[in-house]
mmCIF file of C-alpha atoms in Angstrom:
data_model
loop_
_atom_site.group_PDB
_atom_site.id
_atom_site.type_symbol
_atom_site.label_atom_id
_atom_site.label_comp_id
_atom_site.label_asym_id
_atom_site.label_seq_id
_atom_site.Cartn_x
_atom_site.Cartn_y
_atom_site.Cartn_z
ATOM 1 C CA MET A 1 29.641 -13.328 19.305
ATOM 2 C CA GLY A 2 26.474 -15.200 18.954
ATOM 3 C CA SER A 3 25.735 -13.799 15.506
ATOM 4 C CA SER A 4 29.251 -14.647 14.236
ATOM 5 C CA GLN A 5 28.880 -18.282 15.182
ATOM 6 C CA SER A 6 25.475 -18.432 13.600
ATOM 7 C CA SER A 7 26.890 -17.039 10.314
ATOM 8 C CA ASP A 8 29.681 -19.622 10.222
ATOM 9 C CA ARG A 9 27.223 -22.362 10.825
ATOM 10 C CA SER A 10 25.010 -21.085 7.994
ATOM 11 C CA ARG A 11 27.915 -21.040 5.524
ATOM 12 C CA ARG A 12 28.844 -24.634 6.365
ATOM 13 C CA GLN A 13 25.289 -25.785 5.841
ATOM 14 C CA ASN A 14 24.674 -23.772 2.593
ATOM 15 C CA PRO A 15 27.971 -23.496 0.720
ATOM 16 C CA PRO A 16 28.124 -20.936 -2.162
ATOM 17 C CA PRO A 17 27.306 -22.238 -5.640
ATOM 18 C CA ALA A 18 30.129 -23.543 -7.734
ATOM 19 C CA SER A 19 31.402 -21.325 -10.569
ATOM 20 C CA PRO A 20 29.997 -22.325 -14.074
ATOM 21 C CA VAL A 21 32.102 -24.552 -16.205
ATOM 22 C CA PRO A 22 33.450 -22.601 -19.192
ATOM 23 C CA PRO A 23 32.160 -23.770 -22.607
ATOM 24 C CA THR A 24 34.253 -26.215 -24.553
ATOM 25 C CA TYR A 25 35.358 -25.263 -28.094
ATOM 26 C CA THR A 26 36.453 -27.804 -30.611
ATOM 27 C CA SER A 27 39.183 -27.292 -33.162
ATOM 28 C CA GLN A 28 37.031 -28.813 -35.909
ATOM 29 C CA ALA A 29 36.695 -26.439 -38.903
ATOM 30 C CA TYR A 30 33.443 -25.817 -40.572
ATOM 31 C CA PRO A 31 32.800 -27.911 -43.706
ATOM 32 C CA PRO A 32 33.654 -26.275 -47.016
ATOM 33 C CA PRO A 33 30.836 -24.471 -48.838
ATOM 34 C CA PRO A 34 28.921 -26.470 -51.393
ATOM 35 C CA VAL A 35 30.234 -26.343 -54.952
ATOM 36 C CA TYR A 36 27.876 -25.630 -57.814
ATOM 37 C CA SER A 37 27.900 -28.212 -60.604
ATOM 38 C CA THR A 38 27.700 -26.817 -64.170
ATOM 39 C CA THR A 39 26.847 -30.255 -65.482
ATOM 40 C CA THR A 40 23.659 -30.923 -63.488
ATOM 41 C CA GLY A 41 22.751 -27.303 -62.594
ATOM 42 C CA GLN A 42 22.275 -28.195 -58.896
ATOM 43 C CA PHE A 43 24.231 -28.094 -55.627
ATOM 44 C CA PRO A 44 25.420 -31.374 -54.203
ATOM 45 C CA PRO A 45 23.513 -32.818 -51.166
ATOM 46 C CA PRO A 46 24.291 -31.073 -47.867
ATOM 47 C CA PRO A 47 26.886 -32.671 -45.555
ATOM 48 C CA LEU A 48 25.961 -34.932 -42.655
ATOM 49 C CA PRO A 49 25.310 -33.230 -39.290
ATOM 50 C CA GLN A 50 28.358 -32.543 -37.142
ATOM 51 C CA PRO A 51 28.421 -33.031 -33.370
ATOM 52 C CA HIS A 52 28.222 -29.845 -31.292
ATOM 53 C CA TYR A 53 28.924 -29.383 -27.618
ATOM 54 C CA TYR A 54 27.259 -26.838 -25.430
ATOM 55 C CA GLY A 55 28.325 -25.639 -21.996
ATOM 56 C CA GLY A 56 26.193 -26.317 -18.969
ATOM 57 C CA ASN A 57 23.423 -28.708 -18.494
ATOM 58 C CA VAL A 58 21.137 -28.729 -21.559
ATOM 59 C CA THR A 59 17.951 -30.852 -21.473
ATOM 60 C CA MET A 60 16.912 -32.168 -24.950
ATOM 61 C CA THR A 61 13.205 -32.863 -24.981
ATOM 62 C CA GLN A 62 13.251 -34.255 -28.627
ATOM 63 C CA PRO A 63 15.875 -35.785 -30.902
ATOM 64 C CA TYR A 64 18.264 -33.403 -32.600
ATOM 65 C CA GLN A 65 17.242 -32.277 -36.132
ATOM 66 C CA MET A 66 19.523 -30.492 -38.592
ATOM 67 C CA TYR A 67 18.111 -27.542 -40.513
ATOM 68 C CA ARG A 68 18.405 -28.027 -44.306
ATOM 69 C CA PRO A 69 18.177 -24.721 -46.170
ATOM 70 C CA PRO A 70 16.230 -24.801 -49.518
ATOM 71 C CA ILE A 71 18.289 -25.406 -52.650
ATOM 72 C CA MET A 72 18.855 -22.257 -54.541
ATOM 73 C CA GLN A 73 17.875 -22.422 -58.206
ATOM 74 C CA VAL A 74 20.711 -21.123 -60.363
ATOM 75 C CA PRO A 75 20.373 -20.853 -64.160
ATOM 76 C CA MET A 76 22.656 -22.953 -66.312
ATOM 77 C CA LEU A 77 25.926 -21.333 -67.254
ATOM 78 C CA GLN A 78 26.706 -20.690 -70.927
ATOM 79 C CA GLN A 79 28.936 -22.916 -72.896
ATOM 80 C CA PRO A 80 32.698 -22.236 -72.711
ATOM 81 C CA TYR A 81 33.959 -19.567 -75.022
ATOM 82 C CA ALA A 82 34.638 -20.795 -78.532
ATOM 83 C CA PRO A 83 37.152 -18.760 -80.552
ATOM 84 C CA GLN A 84 35.245 -19.330 -83.788
ATOM 85 C CA GLN A 85 32.034 -18.043 -82.259
ATOM 86 C CA TYR A 86 33.206 -14.470 -81.857
ATOM 87 C CA GLY A 87 35.443 -12.094 -83.685
ATOM 88 C CA GLN A 88 36.487 -12.661 -87.248
ATOM 89 C CA PRO A 89 34.812 -15.467 -89.171
ATOM 90 C CA PRO A 90 36.944 -18.417 -90.205
ATOM 91 C CA ARG A 91 38.786 -18.159 -93.508
ATOM 92 C CA PRO A 92 37.001 -19.899 -96.342
ATOM 93 C CA VAL A 93 38.187 -23.226 -97.564
ATOM 94 C CA GLN A 94 40.525 -22.786 -100.495
ATOM 95 C CA THR A 95 38.770 -23.796 -103.682
ATOM 96 C CA GLN A 96 40.385 -25.557 -106.591
ATOM 97 C CA GLU A 97 40.464 -23.976 -110.015
ATOM 98 C CA CYS A 98 40.098 -26.331 -113.012
ATOM 99 C CA GLN A 99 40.967 -25.724 -116.606
ATOM 100 C CA THR A 100 38.935 -27.279 -119.333
ATOM 101 C CA ALA A 101 39.898 -28.953 -122.565
ATOM 102 C CA THR A 102 37.826 -28.479 -125.656
ATOM 103 C CA ILE A 103 36.168 -31.687 -126.995
ATOM 104 C CA ARG A 104 34.697 -31.338 -130.475
ATOM 105 C CA ASN A 105 31.663 -33.572 -130.703
ATOM 106 C CA GLN A 106 30.385 -34.193 -134.201
ATOM 107 C CA VAL A 107 26.709 -34.684 -133.228
ATOM 108 C CA ASN A 108 24.366 -33.029 -130.729
ATOM 109 C CA LEU A 109 20.724 -33.956 -129.913
ATOM 110 C CA LYS A 110 18.620 -31.015 -128.778
ATOM 111 C CA LYS A 111 17.015 -32.481 -125.748
ATOM 112 C CA GLN A 112 14.253 -29.878 -125.552
ATOM 113 C CA THR A 113 12.876 -31.274 -128.873
ATOM 114 C CA LEU A 114 12.701 -34.890 -127.670
ATOM 115 C CA ALA A 115 9.052 -36.071 -127.832
ATOM 116 C CA LEU A 116 6.650 -38.868 -128.791
ATOM 117 C CA GLU A 117 4.213 -38.440 -131.659
ATOM 118 C CA THR A 118 1.066 -40.519 -132.179
ATOM 119 C CA THR A 119 0.856 -42.844 -135.170
ATOM 120 C CA SER A 120 -2.050 -44.468 -136.928
ATOM 121 C CA GLN A 121 -1.827 -47.387 -134.536
ATOM 122 C CA PRO A 122 -3.358 -46.951 -131.046
ATOM 123 C CA GLY A 123 -0.719 -47.073 -128.250
ATOM 124 C CA VAL A 124 2.202 -46.844 -130.735
ATOM 125 C CA TYR A 125 4.266 -43.623 -130.628
ATOM 126 C CA SER A 126 7.050 -42.417 -132.917
ATOM 127 C CA ILE A 127 10.323 -41.087 -131.319
ATOM 128 C CA THR A 128 11.015 -37.568 -132.643
ATOM 129 C CA PHE A 129 13.754 -35.032 -132.036
ATOM 130 C CA ASN A 130 16.017 -32.503 -133.809
ATOM 131 C CA PHE A 131 19.841 -32.613 -133.851
ATOM 132 C CA ASP A 132 22.881 -31.022 -135.443
ATOM 133 C CA ALA A 133 25.735 -32.784 -137.218
ATOM 134 C CA SER A 134 29.067 -31.407 -138.337
ATOM 135 C CA ALA A 135 29.851 -34.601 -140.184
ATOM 136 C CA PRO A 136 27.818 -37.467 -141.846
ATOM 137 C CA CYS A 137 26.147 -39.542 -139.149
ATOM 138 C CA ARG A 138 23.561 -42.185 -138.444
ATOM 139 C CA VAL A 139 20.788 -42.535 -135.846
ATOM 140 C CA THR A 140 19.635 -45.692 -134.025
ATOM 141 C CA THR A 141 17.014 -46.102 -131.365
ATOM 142 C CA PHE A 142 16.557 -48.895 -128.748
ATOM 143 C CA VAL A 143 13.551 -49.717 -126.526
ATOM 144 C CA CYS A 144 14.045 -51.367 -123.072
ATOM 145 C CA ALA A 145 17.751 -51.704 -123.686
ATOM 146 C CA HIS A 146 20.756 -52.354 -121.423
ATOM 147 C CA GLU A 147 24.093 -50.638 -121.718
ATOM 148 C CA ASP A 148 27.319 -52.228 -120.472
ATOM 149 C CA PRO A 149 29.907 -49.507 -119.654
ATOM 150 C CA ARG A 150 32.592 -52.207 -119.212
ATOM 151 C CA LYS A 151 32.193 -53.266 -122.905
ATOM 152 C CA ALA A 152 32.699 -49.903 -124.599
ATOM 153 C CA CYS A 153 29.026 -48.879 -123.998
ATOM 154 C CA LYS A 154 27.576 -51.966 -125.820
ATOM 155 C CA ILE A 155 23.742 -51.916 -126.036
ATOM 156 C CA THR A 156 21.494 -54.996 -125.957
ATOM 157 C CA SER A 157 17.752 -54.611 -126.364
ATOM 158 C CA GLN A 158 14.686 -56.765 -125.737
ATOM 159 C CA PHE A 159 13.404 -55.769 -129.197
ATOM 160 C CA PRO A 160 15.466 -55.902 -132.347
ATOM 161 C CA PRO A 161 16.519 -52.330 -133.192
ATOM 162 C CA ALA A 162 15.137 -50.732 -136.305
ATOM 163 C CA SER A 163 17.521 -49.974 -139.154
ATOM 164 C CA ALA A 164 19.835 -47.042 -138.622
ATOM 165 C CA ILE A 165 18.983 -43.850 -140.543
ATOM 166 C CA SER A 166 21.893 -42.004 -142.208
ATOM 167 C CA TYR A 167 22.027 -38.175 -142.327
ATOM 168 C CA PRO A 168 24.454 -35.780 -144.101
ATOM 169 C CA ARG A 169 26.289 -32.981 -142.471
ATOM 170 C CA GLY A 170 23.866 -30.168 -141.471
ATOM 171 C CA LEU A 171 22.046 -28.259 -138.731
ATOM 172 C CA ASN A 172 18.571 -28.821 -137.227
ATOM 173 C CA HIS A 173 18.009 -32.209 -138.757
ATOM 174 C CA LYS A 174 14.580 -33.687 -137.911
ATOM 175 C CA PHE A 175 14.207 -37.371 -136.898
ATOM 176 C CA PRO A 176 12.587 -39.314 -138.309
ATOM 177 C CA ASN A 177 12.953 -38.188 -141.886
ATOM 178 C CA THR A 178 9.568 -38.613 -143.483
ATOM 179 C CA SER A 179 11.191 -39.529 -146.802
ATOM 180 C CA THR A 180 12.932 -42.526 -145.214
ATOM 181 C CA ALA A 181 10.822 -45.678 -145.195
ATOM 182 C CA ALA A 182 12.885 -47.234 -142.363
ATOM 183 C CA ALA A 183 11.853 -44.496 -139.968
ATOM 184 C CA SER A 184 8.574 -46.323 -139.266
ATOM 185 C CA GLY A 185 10.474 -48.795 -137.069
ATOM 186 C CA HIS A 186 11.660 -46.244 -134.500
ATOM 187 C CA VAL A 187 8.564 -46.372 -132.285
ATOM 188 C CA VAL A 188 7.513 -47.234 -128.740
ATOM 189 C CA ASN A 189 4.586 -49.689 -128.390
ATOM 190 C CA THR A 190 2.918 -49.106 -125.008
ATOM 191 C CA THR A 191 0.401 -51.912 -125.589
ATOM 192 C CA SER A 192 2.912 -54.654 -126.212
ATOM 193 C CA SER A 193 2.601 -57.713 -123.949
ATOM 194 C CA ARG A 194 6.380 -58.130 -123.925
ATOM 195 C CA VAL A 195 6.989 -55.006 -121.917
ATOM 196 C CA SER A 196 5.307 -53.592 -118.781
ATOM 197 C CA ALA A 197 4.465 -50.007 -118.001
ATOM 198 C CA ARG A 198 7.057 -50.069 -115.205
ATOM 199 C CA GLU A 199 9.822 -50.947 -117.689
ATOM 200 C CA LEU A 200 8.848 -47.968 -119.844
ATOM 201 C CA THR A 201 8.733 -45.437 -116.995
ATOM 202 C CA SER A 202 11.663 -46.422 -114.717
ATOM 203 C CA VAL A 203 15.399 -47.188 -114.807
ATOM 204 C CA SER A 204 16.980 -50.258 -113.247
ATOM 205 C CA ASN A 205 20.576 -51.518 -113.344
ATOM 206 C CA ASP A 206 21.682 -49.651 -116.425
ATOM 207 C CA THR A 207 18.498 -50.683 -118.238
ATOM 208 C CA PHE A 208 16.647 -47.719 -119.848
ATOM 209 C CA PRO A 209 13.262 -47.509 -121.473
ATOM 210 C CA VAL A 210 14.598 -45.606 -124.501
ATOM 211 C CA ILE A 211 18.161 -45.161 -125.729
ATOM 212 C CA ILE A 212 19.001 -42.969 -128.767
ATOM 213 C CA ARG A 213 22.513 -43.135 -130.290
ATOM 214 C CA LEU A 214 23.956 -40.717 -132.799
ATOM 215 C CA GLU A 215 27.216 -41.900 -134.368
ATOM 216 C CA ALA A 216 29.693 -40.103 -136.635
ATOM 217 C CA LEU A 217 33.180 -40.726 -137.926
ATOM 218 C CA SER A 218 35.996 -38.968 -136.140
ATOM 219 C CA GLU A 219 38.639 -37.103 -138.212
ATOM 220 C CA GLU A 220 41.017 -40.011 -137.660
ATOM 221 C CA GLY A 221 38.438 -42.535 -138.758
ATOM 222 C CA ALA A 222 37.645 -40.603 -141.891
ATOM 223 C CA ALA A 223 41.319 -40.351 -142.700
ATOM 224 C CA GLU A 224 41.690 -44.101 -142.303
ATOM 225 C CA GLY A 225 38.784 -44.764 -144.642
ATOM 226 C CA ARG A 226 36.478 -46.237 -141.974
ATOM 227 C CA SER A 227 32.738 -46.671 -142.505
ATOM 228 C CA LEU A 228 29.803 -46.584 -140.136
ATOM 229 C CA GLU A 229 27.933 -49.223 -142.187
ATOM 230 C CA SER A 230 30.511 -51.764 -141.035
ATOM 231 C CA LEU A 231 29.216 -51.490 -137.458
ATOM 232 C CA GLU A 232 26.226 -53.390 -136.032
ATOM 233 C CA PRO A 233 23.681 -51.234 -134.197
ATOM 234 C CA GLY A 234 24.544 -51.135 -130.494
ATOM 235 C CA CYS A 235 27.937 -52.806 -130.871
ATOM 236 C CA GLU A 236 31.006 -51.901 -128.828
ATOM 237 C CA LEU A 237 32.154 -48.443 -129.867
ATOM 238 C CA PRO A 238 35.602 -48.289 -131.405
ATOM 239 C CA GLY A 239 37.965 -45.370 -130.882
ATOM 240 C CA TRP A 240 37.500 -44.001 -134.409
ATOM 241 C CA VAL A 241 33.775 -43.303 -133.751
ATOM 242 C CA GLN A 242 32.364 -40.206 -132.016
ATOM 243 C CA SER A 243 28.874 -40.650 -130.618
ATOM 244 C CA GLN A 244 26.272 -39.035 -128.402
ATOM 245 C CA THR A 245 23.871 -41.281 -126.462
ATOM 246 C CA THR A 246 20.654 -39.987 -124.904
ATOM 247 C CA TYR A 247 18.801 -41.975 -122.245
ATOM 248 C CA ALA A 248 15.033 -41.284 -121.691
ATOM 249 C CA LYS A 249 11.919 -42.669 -120.096
ATOM 250 C CA LEU A 250 8.208 -42.328 -120.764
ATOM 251 C CA VAL A 251 6.103 -39.919 -118.670
ATOM 252 C CA LYS A 252 2.383 -39.122 -118.583
ATOM 253 C CA GLU A 253 1.516 -35.651 -119.855
ATOM 254 C CA ASP A 254 -1.279 -33.517 -118.368
ATOM 255 C CA ASP A 255 -3.627 -34.417 -121.233
ATOM 256 C CA GLY A 256 -3.133 -38.145 -120.661
ATOM 257 C CA SER A 257 -0.803 -38.734 -123.557
ATOM 258 C CA TRP A 258 2.738 -40.129 -123.334
ATOM 259 C CA GLY A 259 5.911 -38.057 -123.556
ATOM 260 C CA LEU A 260 9.670 -38.530 -123.303
ATOM 261 C CA CYS A 261 11.746 -37.217 -120.405
ATOM 262 C CA MET A 262 15.555 -37.194 -120.797
ATOM 263 C CA ILE A 263 17.514 -38.860 -117.979
ATOM 264 C CA LYS A 264 21.105 -38.133 -119.017
ATOM 265 C CA GLN A 265 23.439 -37.866 -122.040
ATOM 266 C CA LYS A 266 26.893 -39.308 -122.776
ATOM 267 C CA ILE A 267 29.418 -38.685 -125.423
ATOM 268 C CA TRP A 268 32.061 -41.095 -126.712
ATOM 269 C CA VAL A 269 35.319 -39.442 -127.839
ATOM 270 C CA LYS A 270 38.590 -41.276 -128.571
ATOM 271 C CA GLY A 271 37.646 -44.358 -126.636
ATOM 272 C CA THR A 272 36.427 -42.532 -123.462
ATOM 273 C CA ALA A 273 32.829 -41.941 -122.361
ATOM 274 C CA TYR A 274 31.892 -38.652 -120.740
ATOM 275 C CA GLU A 275 28.568 -37.755 -119.075
ATOM 276 C CA LEU A 276 27.196 -34.336 -119.961
ATOM 277 C CA GLN A 277 26.011 -31.977 -117.276
ATOM 278 C CA GLU A 278 24.069 -28.767 -117.776
ATOM 279 C CA ILE A 279 25.819 -25.448 -117.015
ATOM 280 C CA TYR A 280 23.361 -22.660 -116.073
ATOM 281 C CA GLY A 281 24.071 -19.372 -117.766
ATOM 282 C CA MET A 282 26.172 -20.447 -120.720
ATOM 283 C CA GLU A 283 23.442 -20.052 -123.320
ATOM 284 C CA GLN A 284 21.636 -16.715 -123.255
ATOM 285 C CA ASN A 285 18.693 -17.531 -125.479
ATOM 286 C CA LYS A 286 15.868 -18.893 -123.316
ATOM 287 C CA ALA A 287 14.269 -20.352 -126.385
ATOM 288 C CA ALA A 288 17.312 -22.613 -126.729
ATOM 289 C CA GLY A 289 15.899 -24.677 -123.917
ATOM 290 C CA ASN A 290 18.660 -24.512 -121.327
ATOM 291 C CA GLY A 291 15.987 -24.356 -118.568
ATOM 292 C CA ALA A 292 17.846 -21.804 -116.441
ATOM 293 C CA ALA A 293 15.089 -19.285 -116.271
ATOM 294 C CA ALA A 294 12.435 -21.947 -115.731
ATOM 295 C CA ASP A 295 14.302 -23.245 -112.754
ATOM 296 C CA GLY A 296 14.269 -19.796 -111.092
ATOM 297 C CA TYR A 297 17.723 -18.584 -112.094
ATOM 298 C CA ASP A 298 16.622 -15.217 -113.430
ATOM 299 C CA ASP A 299 19.852 -13.689 -112.103
ATOM 300 C CA LEU A 300 21.757 -15.359 -114.896
ATOM 301 C CA ASP A 301 20.128 -13.285 -117.676
ATOM 302 C CA GLY A 302 22.651 -11.474 -119.761
ATOM 303 C CA ASN A 303 26.285 -12.239 -120.405
ATOM 304 C CA GLU A 304 27.951 -10.018 -117.755
ATOM 305 C CA CYS A 305 29.615 -11.179 -114.548
ATOM 306 C CA VAL A 306 27.199 -10.890 -111.636
ATOM 307 C CA ILE A 307 29.967 -9.271 -109.441
ATOM 308 C CA CYS A 308 31.602 -6.617 -111.591
ATOM 309 C CA MET A 309 28.744 -6.324 -114.087
ATOM 310 C CA SER A 310 31.162 -5.573 -116.944
ATOM 311 C CA ALA A 311 33.379 -8.470 -117.974
ATOM 312 C CA PRO A 312 31.792 -11.541 -119.692
ATOM 313 C CA ARG A 313 31.382 -14.503 -117.434
ATOM 314 C CA ASP A 314 33.536 -17.495 -118.127
ATOM 315 C CA THR A 315 33.899 -19.285 -114.718
ATOM 316 C CA THR A 316 31.538 -21.851 -113.315
ATOM 317 C CA ALA A 317 31.049 -22.746 -109.681
ATOM 318 C CA LEU A 318 30.900 -26.482 -108.972
ATOM 319 C CA PRO A 319 29.035 -28.565 -107.984
ATOM 320 C CA CYS A 320 26.043 -26.212 -108.515
ATOM 321 C CA ARG A 321 27.182 -25.477 -112.104
ATOM 322 C CA HIS A 322 26.390 -21.745 -112.175
ATOM 323 C CA MET A 323 28.458 -19.810 -114.744
ATOM 324 C CA CYS A 324 28.045 -16.381 -113.190
ATOM 325 C CA MET A 325 31.557 -14.863 -112.781
ATOM 326 C CA CYS A 326 34.430 -13.656 -114.801
ATOM 327 C CA HIS A 327 37.860 -15.154 -114.186
ATOM 328 C CA SER A 328 39.254 -12.216 -112.237
ATOM 329 C CA CYS A 329 36.228 -11.882 -109.922
ATOM 330 C CA ALA A 330 36.277 -15.617 -109.295
ATOM 331 C CA SER A 331 39.947 -15.414 -108.310
ATOM 332 C CA ALA A 332 39.219 -12.630 -105.814
ATOM 333 C CA LEU A 333 36.041 -14.280 -104.538
ATOM 334 C CA LYS A 334 37.695 -17.521 -103.466
ATOM 335 C CA THR A 335 39.981 -15.685 -101.016
ATOM 336 C CA GLN A 336 36.959 -14.155 -99.226
ATOM 337 C CA THR A 337 34.167 -16.731 -99.270
ATOM 338 C CA ASN A 338 33.286 -20.196 -100.572
ATOM 339 C CA LYS A 339 29.666 -19.507 -101.375
ATOM 340 C CA CYS A 340 28.144 -19.309 -104.840
ATOM 341 C CA PRO A 341 26.830 -15.811 -105.580
ATOM 342 C CA ILE A 342 23.637 -17.245 -107.108
ATOM 343 C CA CYS A 343 22.494 -20.105 -104.871
ATOM 344 C CA ARG A 344 24.795 -19.570 -101.806
ATOM 345 C CA ASN A 345 25.773 -23.261 -101.829
ATOM 346 C CA GLU A 346 29.369 -24.152 -101.010
ATOM 347 C CA ILE A 347 31.842 -24.057 -103.889
ATOM 348 C CA GLU A 348 34.153 -27.032 -104.099
ATOM 349 C CA SER A 349 35.955 -25.976 -107.309
ATOM 350 C CA LEU A 350 35.888 -23.403 -110.061
ATOM 351 C CA LEU A 351 35.701 -24.329 -113.715
ATOM 352 C CA HIS A 352 37.219 -21.794 -116.144
ATOM 353 C CA ILE A 353 35.769 -22.219 -119.649
ATOM 354 C CA LYS A 354 37.072 -20.443 -122.703
ATOM 355 C CA ILE A 355 34.146 -19.973 -125.022
ATOM 356 C CA ASN A 356 34.718 -19.607 -128.782
ATOM 357 C CA LYS A 357 31.878 -17.364 -129.820
ATOM 358 C CA SER A 358 32.229 -18.281 -133.501
ATOM 359 C CA ALA A 359 31.844 -22.021 -132.832
ATOM 360 C CA THR A 360 28.555 -23.586 -133.669
ATOM 361 C CA ALA A 361 26.488 -25.799 -131.390
ATOM 362 C CA ALA A 362 27.316 -28.795 -133.527
ATOM 363 C CA GLN A 363 31.018 -28.495 -132.862
ATOM 364 C CA GLY A 364 30.648 -29.249 -129.210
ATOM 365 C CA ALA A 365 28.459 -29.442 -126.173
ATOM 366 C CA ALA A 366 27.891 -25.734 -125.831
ATOM 367 C CA ALA A 367 25.535 -25.948 -122.880
ATOM 368 C CA SER A 368 27.186 -28.854 -121.072
ATOM 369 C CA SER A 369 30.285 -29.825 -119.282
ATOM 370 C CA ALA A 370 31.732 -33.284 -119.788
ATOM 371 C CA ALA A 371 32.813 -35.589 -116.950
ATOM 372 C CA PRO A 372 34.215 -39.068 -117.363
ATOM 373 C CA ALA A 373 31.452 -41.653 -117.067
#
């Protein structure tokens, strides 16, 4: 009895501990995982800390700090897949095939023979060269002269031109002709006070140090009874005249003497001017002076196509001007690649040239292709 009352009293004074409060869970979802950026190669900054609730009484002795994991270094991803980067190579650009028209030029200066020869006067040099002519012609030289393409290639010179020298039809003519007294006037005076060294060695605004013009009658002019003597040296060229004009400048040789370096050549045919451009591989004789072997184009030796090695080559790749293929191989090549077999430069067009083996060098520009000037 006594112990029962004592137990009741003890329970009232010391009640049992309350049951713990269950933890509270929030419905807030975790933040999405960070997304890797292929542009910067890094993850974005971590999200701001989210509030958390813990059950029971938690005593925080220091402010809450969020743990930031170290940023993982991930290598840059490769560029997106490009279709042209794998698999079959792209088809070559279709090249254009051009046909040529034969232009019979009556005169042709052999540019490898162009030179200056010393005279009895110090600083005065005579202009010399060899040329071919399939018709009677005349030769005129100009020093420090200007050509006007808008006036039918009219030439004006600082110095009065020497008298023109006439030549009959023939091959390998030499200029000047020692038997012609007027040849003494076709000289370059490097000591003249009227001209500077810069004017003799550079080109400026269609003004050239030396201009050499070879003129001949066309077949139409001869049939009409025309005469070259009726024309003033350097005048506007009429349509019944065929001419070849060579432009050159002075250069210093290794021994200190002066020489002539050709800049370009033009021909005048039926009232139209064409600029001549060298075609590598058309002439096979290295002594002819085409310069192909000297420029490192030893692959052009011989007359065979460099692809089939049997047919004669008659097609030129432009703009590199390598005549290295026959017509059939060039037609097959342009469907597979657009690279020149010799220099590997891109081919823009193909030039098919029909060569008349019996034609002489005087009947046309055998080693050149003509383009309108």
